[in-house]
Coordinates of C-alpha atoms in Angstrom, one line a residue:
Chain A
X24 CA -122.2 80.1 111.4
X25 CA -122.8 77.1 108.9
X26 CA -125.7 75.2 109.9
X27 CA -129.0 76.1 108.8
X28 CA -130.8 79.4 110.4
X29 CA -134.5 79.0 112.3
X30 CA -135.7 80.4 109.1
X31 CA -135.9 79.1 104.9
X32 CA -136.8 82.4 104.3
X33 CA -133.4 83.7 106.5
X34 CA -131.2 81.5 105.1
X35 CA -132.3 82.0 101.5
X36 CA -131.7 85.6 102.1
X37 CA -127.9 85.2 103.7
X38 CA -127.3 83.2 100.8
X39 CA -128.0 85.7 98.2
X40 CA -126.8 88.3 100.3
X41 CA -123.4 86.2 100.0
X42 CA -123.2 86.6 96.5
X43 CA -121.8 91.0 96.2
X44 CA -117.9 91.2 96.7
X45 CA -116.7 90.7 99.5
X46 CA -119.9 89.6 101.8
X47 CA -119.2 86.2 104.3
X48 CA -122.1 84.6 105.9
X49 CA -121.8 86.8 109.1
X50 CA -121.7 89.6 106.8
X51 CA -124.8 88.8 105.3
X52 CA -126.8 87.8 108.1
X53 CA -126.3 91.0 109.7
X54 CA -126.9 92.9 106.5
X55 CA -130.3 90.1 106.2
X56 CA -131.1 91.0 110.2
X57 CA -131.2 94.5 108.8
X58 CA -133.1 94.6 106.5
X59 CA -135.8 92.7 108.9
X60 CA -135.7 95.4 111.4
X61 CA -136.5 98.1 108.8
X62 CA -140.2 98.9 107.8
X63 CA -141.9 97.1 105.0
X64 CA -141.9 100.0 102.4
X65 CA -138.2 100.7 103.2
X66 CA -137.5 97.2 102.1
X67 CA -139.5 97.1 98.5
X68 CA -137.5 100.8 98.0
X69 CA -134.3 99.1 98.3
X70 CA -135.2 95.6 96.4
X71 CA -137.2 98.0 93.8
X72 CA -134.3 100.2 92.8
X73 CA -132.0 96.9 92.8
X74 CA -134.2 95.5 90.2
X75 CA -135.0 98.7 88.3
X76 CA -131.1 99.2 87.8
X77 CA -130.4 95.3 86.7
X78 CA -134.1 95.4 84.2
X79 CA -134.4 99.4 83.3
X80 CA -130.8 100.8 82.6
X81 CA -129.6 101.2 79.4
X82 CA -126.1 101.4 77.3
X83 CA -125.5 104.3 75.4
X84 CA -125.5 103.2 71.8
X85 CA -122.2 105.5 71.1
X86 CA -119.7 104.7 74.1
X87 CA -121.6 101.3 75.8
X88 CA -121.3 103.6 78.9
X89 CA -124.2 103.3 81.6
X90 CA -127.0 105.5 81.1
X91 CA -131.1 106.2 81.3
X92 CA -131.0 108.0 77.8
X93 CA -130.3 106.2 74.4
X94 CA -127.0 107.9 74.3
X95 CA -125.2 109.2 77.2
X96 CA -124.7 112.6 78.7
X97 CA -121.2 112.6 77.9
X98 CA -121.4 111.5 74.5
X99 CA -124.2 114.5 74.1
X100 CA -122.1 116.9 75.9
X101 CA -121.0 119.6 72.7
X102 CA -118.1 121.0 75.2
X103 CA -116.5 117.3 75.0
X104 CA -113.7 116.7 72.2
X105 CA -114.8 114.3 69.9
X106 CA -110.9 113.6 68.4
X107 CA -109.8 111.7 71.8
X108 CA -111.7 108.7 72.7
X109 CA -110.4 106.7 75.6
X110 CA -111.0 103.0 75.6
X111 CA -112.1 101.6 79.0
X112 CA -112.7 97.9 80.3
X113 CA -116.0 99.1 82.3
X114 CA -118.2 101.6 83.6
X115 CA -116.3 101.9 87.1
X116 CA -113.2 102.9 84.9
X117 CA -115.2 105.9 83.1
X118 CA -115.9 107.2 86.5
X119 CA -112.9 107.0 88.1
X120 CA -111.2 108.7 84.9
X121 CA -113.9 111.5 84.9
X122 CA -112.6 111.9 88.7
X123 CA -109.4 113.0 87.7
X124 CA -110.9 116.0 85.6
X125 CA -107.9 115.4 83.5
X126 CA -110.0 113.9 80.3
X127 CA -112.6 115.8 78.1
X128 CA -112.8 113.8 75.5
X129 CA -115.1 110.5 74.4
X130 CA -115.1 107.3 75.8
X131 CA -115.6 104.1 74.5
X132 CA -116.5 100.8 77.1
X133 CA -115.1 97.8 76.0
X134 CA -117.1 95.5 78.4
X135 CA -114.2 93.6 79.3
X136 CA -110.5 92.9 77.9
X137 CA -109.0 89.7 75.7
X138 CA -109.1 86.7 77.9
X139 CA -109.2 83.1 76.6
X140 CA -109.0 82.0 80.1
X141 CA -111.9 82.9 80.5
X142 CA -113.0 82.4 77.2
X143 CA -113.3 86.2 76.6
X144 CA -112.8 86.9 72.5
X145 CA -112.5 89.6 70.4
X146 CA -116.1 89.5 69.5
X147 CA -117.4 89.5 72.7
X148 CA -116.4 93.2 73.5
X149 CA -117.9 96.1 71.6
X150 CA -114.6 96.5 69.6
X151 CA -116.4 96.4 66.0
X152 CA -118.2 99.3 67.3
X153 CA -114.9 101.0 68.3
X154 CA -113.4 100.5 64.8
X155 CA -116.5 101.9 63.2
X156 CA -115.9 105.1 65.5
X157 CA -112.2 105.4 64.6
X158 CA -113.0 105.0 60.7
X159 CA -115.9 107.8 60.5
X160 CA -112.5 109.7 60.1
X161 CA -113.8 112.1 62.9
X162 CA -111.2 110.9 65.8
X163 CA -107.5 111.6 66.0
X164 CA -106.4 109.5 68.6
X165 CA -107.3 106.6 70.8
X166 CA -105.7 106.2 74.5
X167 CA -106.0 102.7 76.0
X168 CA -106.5 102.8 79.5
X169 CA -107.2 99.6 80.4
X170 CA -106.3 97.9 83.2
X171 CA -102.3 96.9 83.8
X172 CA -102.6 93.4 83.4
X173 CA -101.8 90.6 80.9
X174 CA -105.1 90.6 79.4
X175 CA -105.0 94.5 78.9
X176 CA -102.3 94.4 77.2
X177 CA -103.4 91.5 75.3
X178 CA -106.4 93.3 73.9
X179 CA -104.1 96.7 73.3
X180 CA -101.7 94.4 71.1
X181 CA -105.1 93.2 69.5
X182 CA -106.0 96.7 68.7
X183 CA -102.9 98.2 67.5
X184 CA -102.1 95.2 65.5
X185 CA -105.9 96.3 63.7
X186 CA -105.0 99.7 63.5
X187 CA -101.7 99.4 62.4
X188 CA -102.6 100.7 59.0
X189 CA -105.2 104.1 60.2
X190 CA -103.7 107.3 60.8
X191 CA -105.6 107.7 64.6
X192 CA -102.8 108.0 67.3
X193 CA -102.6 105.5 69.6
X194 CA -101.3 105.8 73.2
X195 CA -101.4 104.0 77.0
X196 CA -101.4 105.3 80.5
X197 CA -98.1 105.8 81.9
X198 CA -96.9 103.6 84.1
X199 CA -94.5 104.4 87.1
X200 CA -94.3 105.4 90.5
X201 CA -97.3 106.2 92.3
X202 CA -97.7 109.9 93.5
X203 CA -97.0 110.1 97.6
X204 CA -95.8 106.2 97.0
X205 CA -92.3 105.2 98.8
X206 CA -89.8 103.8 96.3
X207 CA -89.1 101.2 99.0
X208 CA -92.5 99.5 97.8
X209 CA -93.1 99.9 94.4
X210 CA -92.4 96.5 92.6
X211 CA -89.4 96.2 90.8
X212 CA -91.3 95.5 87.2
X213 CA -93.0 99.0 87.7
X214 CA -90.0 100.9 88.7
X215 CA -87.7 99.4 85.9
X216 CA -90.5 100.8 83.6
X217 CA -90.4 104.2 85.0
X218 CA -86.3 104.3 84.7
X219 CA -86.9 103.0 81.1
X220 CA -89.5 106.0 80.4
X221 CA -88.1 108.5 82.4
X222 CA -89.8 112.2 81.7
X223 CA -87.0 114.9 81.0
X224 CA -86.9 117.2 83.5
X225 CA -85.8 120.1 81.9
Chain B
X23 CA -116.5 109.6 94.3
X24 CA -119.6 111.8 95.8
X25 CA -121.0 113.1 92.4
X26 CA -124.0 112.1 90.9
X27 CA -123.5 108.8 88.5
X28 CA -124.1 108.9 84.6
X29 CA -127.5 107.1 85.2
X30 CA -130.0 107.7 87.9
X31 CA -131.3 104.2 88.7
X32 CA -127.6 103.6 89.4
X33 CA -127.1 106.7 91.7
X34 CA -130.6 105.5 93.7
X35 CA -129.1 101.8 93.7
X36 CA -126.2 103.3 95.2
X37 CA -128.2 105.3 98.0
X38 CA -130.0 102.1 98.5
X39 CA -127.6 99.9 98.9
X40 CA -125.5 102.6 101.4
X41 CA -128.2 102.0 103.9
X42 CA -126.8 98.5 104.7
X43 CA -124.8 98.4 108.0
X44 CA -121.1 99.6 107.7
X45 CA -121.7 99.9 103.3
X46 CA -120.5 103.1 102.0
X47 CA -120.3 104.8 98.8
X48 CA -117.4 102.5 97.4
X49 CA -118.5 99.6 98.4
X50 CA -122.4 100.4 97.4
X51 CA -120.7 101.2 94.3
X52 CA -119.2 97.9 94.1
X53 CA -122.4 95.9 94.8
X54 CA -124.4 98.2 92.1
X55 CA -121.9 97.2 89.4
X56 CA -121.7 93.6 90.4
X57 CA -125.5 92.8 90.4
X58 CA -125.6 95.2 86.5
X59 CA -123.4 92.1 85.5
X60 CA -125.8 89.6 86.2
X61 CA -128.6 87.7 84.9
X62 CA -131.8 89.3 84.8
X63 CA -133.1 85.8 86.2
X64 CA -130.0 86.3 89.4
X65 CA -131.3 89.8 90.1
X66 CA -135.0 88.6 90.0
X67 CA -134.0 85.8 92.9
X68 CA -132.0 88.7 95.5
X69 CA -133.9 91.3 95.3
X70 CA -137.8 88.6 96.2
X71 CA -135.3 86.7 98.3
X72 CA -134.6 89.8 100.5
X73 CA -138.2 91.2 100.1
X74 CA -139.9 87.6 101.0
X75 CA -137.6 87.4 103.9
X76 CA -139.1 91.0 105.2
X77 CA -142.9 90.6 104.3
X78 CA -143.3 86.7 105.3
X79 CA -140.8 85.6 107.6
X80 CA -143.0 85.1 111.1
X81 CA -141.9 85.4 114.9
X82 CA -142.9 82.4 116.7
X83 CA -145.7 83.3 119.2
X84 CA -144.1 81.5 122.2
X85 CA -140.6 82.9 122.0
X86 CA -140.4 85.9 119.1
X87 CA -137.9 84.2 117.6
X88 CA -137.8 84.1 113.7
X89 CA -139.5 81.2 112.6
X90 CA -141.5 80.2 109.2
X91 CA -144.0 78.4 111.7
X92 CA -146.6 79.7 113.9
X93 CA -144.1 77.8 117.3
X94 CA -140.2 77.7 115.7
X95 CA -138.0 74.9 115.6
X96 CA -136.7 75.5 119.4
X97 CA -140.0 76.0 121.0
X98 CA -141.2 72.4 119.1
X99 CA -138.4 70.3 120.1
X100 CA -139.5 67.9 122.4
X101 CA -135.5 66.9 123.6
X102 CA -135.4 70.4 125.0
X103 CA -135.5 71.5 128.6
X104 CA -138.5 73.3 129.4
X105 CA -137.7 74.6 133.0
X106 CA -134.9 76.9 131.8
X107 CA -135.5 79.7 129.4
X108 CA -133.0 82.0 128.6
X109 CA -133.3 85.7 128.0
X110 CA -132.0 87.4 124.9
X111 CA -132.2 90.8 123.0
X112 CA -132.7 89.4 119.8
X113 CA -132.5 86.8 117.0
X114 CA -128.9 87.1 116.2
X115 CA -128.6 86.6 120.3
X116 CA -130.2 83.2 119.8
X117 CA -128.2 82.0 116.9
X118 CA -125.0 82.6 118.8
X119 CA -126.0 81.1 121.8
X120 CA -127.2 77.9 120.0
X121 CA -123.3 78.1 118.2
X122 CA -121.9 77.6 121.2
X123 CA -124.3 74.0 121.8
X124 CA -124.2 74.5 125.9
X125 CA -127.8 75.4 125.9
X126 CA -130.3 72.8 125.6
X127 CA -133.6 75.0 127.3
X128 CA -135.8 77.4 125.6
X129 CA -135.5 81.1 124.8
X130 CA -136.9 84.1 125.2
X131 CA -136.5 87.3 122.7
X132 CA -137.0 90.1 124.4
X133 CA -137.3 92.4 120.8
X134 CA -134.6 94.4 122.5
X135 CA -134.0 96.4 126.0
X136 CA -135.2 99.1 128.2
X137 CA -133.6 102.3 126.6
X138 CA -135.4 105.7 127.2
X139 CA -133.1 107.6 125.8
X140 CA -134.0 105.8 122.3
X141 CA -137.6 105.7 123.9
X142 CA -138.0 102.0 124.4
X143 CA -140.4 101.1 127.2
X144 CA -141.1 97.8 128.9
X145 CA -144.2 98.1 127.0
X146 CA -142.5 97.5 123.6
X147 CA -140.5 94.7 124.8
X148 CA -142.2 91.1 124.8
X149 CA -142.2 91.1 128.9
X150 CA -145.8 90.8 129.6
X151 CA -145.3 87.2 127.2
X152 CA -142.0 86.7 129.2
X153 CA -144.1 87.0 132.5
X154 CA -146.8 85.1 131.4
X155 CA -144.5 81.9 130.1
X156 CA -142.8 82.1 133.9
X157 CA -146.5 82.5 135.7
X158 CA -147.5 78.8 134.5
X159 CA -145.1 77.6 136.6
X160 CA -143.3 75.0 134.2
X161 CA -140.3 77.7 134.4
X162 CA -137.6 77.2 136.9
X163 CA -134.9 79.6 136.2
X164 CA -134.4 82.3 133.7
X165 CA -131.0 83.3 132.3
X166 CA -130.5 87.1 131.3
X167 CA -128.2 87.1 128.2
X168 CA -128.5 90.5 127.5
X169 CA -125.4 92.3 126.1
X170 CA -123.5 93.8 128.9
X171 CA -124.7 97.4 128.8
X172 CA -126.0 100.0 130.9
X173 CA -129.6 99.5 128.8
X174 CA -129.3 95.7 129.2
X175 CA -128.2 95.8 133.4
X176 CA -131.4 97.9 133.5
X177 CA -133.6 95.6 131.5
X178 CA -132.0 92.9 134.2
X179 CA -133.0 95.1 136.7
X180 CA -136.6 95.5 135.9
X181 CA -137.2 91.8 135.3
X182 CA -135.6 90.6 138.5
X183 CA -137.8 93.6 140.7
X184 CA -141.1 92.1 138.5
X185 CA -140.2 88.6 139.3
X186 CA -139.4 89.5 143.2
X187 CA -141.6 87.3 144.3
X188 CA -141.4 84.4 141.8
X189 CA -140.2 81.1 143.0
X190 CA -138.2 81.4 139.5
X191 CA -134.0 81.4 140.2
X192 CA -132.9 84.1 138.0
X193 CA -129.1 84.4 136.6
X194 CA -126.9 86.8 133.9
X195 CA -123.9 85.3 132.0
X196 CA -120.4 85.5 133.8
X197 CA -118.7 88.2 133.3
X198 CA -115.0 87.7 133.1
X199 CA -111.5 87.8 131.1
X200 CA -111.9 86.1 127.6
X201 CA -110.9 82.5 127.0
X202 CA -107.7 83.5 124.7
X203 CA -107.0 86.7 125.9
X204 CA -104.1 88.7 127.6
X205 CA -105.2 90.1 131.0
X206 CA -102.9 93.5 130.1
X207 CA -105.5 94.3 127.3
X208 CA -108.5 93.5 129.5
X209 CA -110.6 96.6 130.4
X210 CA -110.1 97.3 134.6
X211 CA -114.0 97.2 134.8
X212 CA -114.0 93.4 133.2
X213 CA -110.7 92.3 135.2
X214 CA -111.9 93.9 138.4
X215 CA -115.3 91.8 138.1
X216 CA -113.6 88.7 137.6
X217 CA -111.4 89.3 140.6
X218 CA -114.7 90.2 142.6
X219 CA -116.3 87.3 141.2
X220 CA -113.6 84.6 140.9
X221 CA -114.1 80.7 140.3
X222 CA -113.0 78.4 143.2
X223 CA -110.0 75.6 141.6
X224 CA -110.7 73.2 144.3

């Protein structure tokens, strides 16, 4: 389905459609073709709350994670421990952390990791604001969960090399087997690790 | 991931975007989070892109198929054959009909087909238009490419009883095995057809 559609208008629409994750052009025309059999007021609901979440959501001023208030329900939550703060790449990670119900204490949203591939610094996370929070003296210690790649553990060298001289505790997630996974097809860099951090059993 | 998001505009963008054919909560999710990463400016071009596609994209008055003119592209093309229309359910019918470049006539969308169970009428299909283009008499067959279904055999059905009379030759696609495919996954229905129905060799 390469060649132009009937309609500008169509076509325009497939194109943009093409940009989210994961959408090919047959994807997108039938997502477009639904959206044309829906009723006018159903349409501007759908484009209105696209665009009010890309022009009217805010950061929270504390952890950078998503919110509508200046500083973010969890941040504002007096139940949450304010010694443990867990450093995420993104939004998507809070959430899928705060799905484990395993975590009550603050988090803190890098906005990405240490690439220079990319051309990602230091400087253009939020990680000044993330000292500032460890030297108010108020938190104990910092678990990096970022993601299990080259440029996560870039950026946790980058932090522990800054911290090297505070007194906050500094951790990462585990890494090992997978629970319900078959040892058969874990990777052999991830099961080396677990041998090499075993947990004692008794 | 079913509870409600930190932010409110994201949980309604979510909802939104869920409405899209065969999106769910992950993937709406997904789509949210990607379009919060771009430009302002990027946002600003999707979201009028989809809603000019919905308020001004037209139908053209000959055929009903999408068009950004008052007659589409098809209808205007004077190197196409104007004694054989063919049939269809909708736009997305057209565009894969025209893919497959063994058409050269006009078409005819029908807006969908006879279906009382989802209370769809002949009345709010384009027939009467149908009837009329066949009535001036520059029509010499029409070629029912409906989708093979109980609602499309009856749509068929009612056009070949209307046109009874008609001088018009009337025919529906083949039915048949699928260039490519293996007869011992063929439905018996399909197989038995193209048994009843068989192409001479010589």
């Amino acid at each position: 389905m390469n060649e132009p559609y009937a309609s500008k208008l169509l076509e325009r629409a497939v194109q943009e459609l093409c940009r989210l994750p994961g959408v090919g052009r047959k994807t997108a025309l039938r997502f477009a073709l639904y959206l044309l059999k829906q009723s006018t007021d159903t349409v501007a609901g759908f484009t209105e709350s696209l665009s009010d979440l890309r022009t009217k959501v805010k950061h929270c001023r504390v952890c950078h994670n998503l919110s509508d208030t200046d500083v973010c329900h969890l941040c504002a939550d007096p139940r949450r421990d304010r010694s443990v703060i867990c450093v995420v790449e993104n939004v998507h990670s809070v959430m899928c952390i705060e799905q484990t119900g395993q975590f009550h204490g603050l988090y803190h949203v890098l906005g990405g990791v240490i690439s220079p591939m990319d051309g990602v610094g230091p400087a253009d996370l939020t990680l000044d604001s993330l000292f500032a929070r460890v030297e108010t003296g108020e938190v104990k210690e910092l678990i990096l969960a970022l993601n299990p790649t080259i440029e996560g553990d870039t950026t946790n060298f980058f932090i522990s090399r800054r911290l090297a001289h505070s007194p906050v505790k500094l951790s990462v997630l585990a890494r090992g087997v997978s629970v319900g996974d078959d040892l058969e097809y874990t990777d052999e860099v991830t099961l080396g690790r677990s041998l090499v951090a075993r947990t004692p059993l008794k």
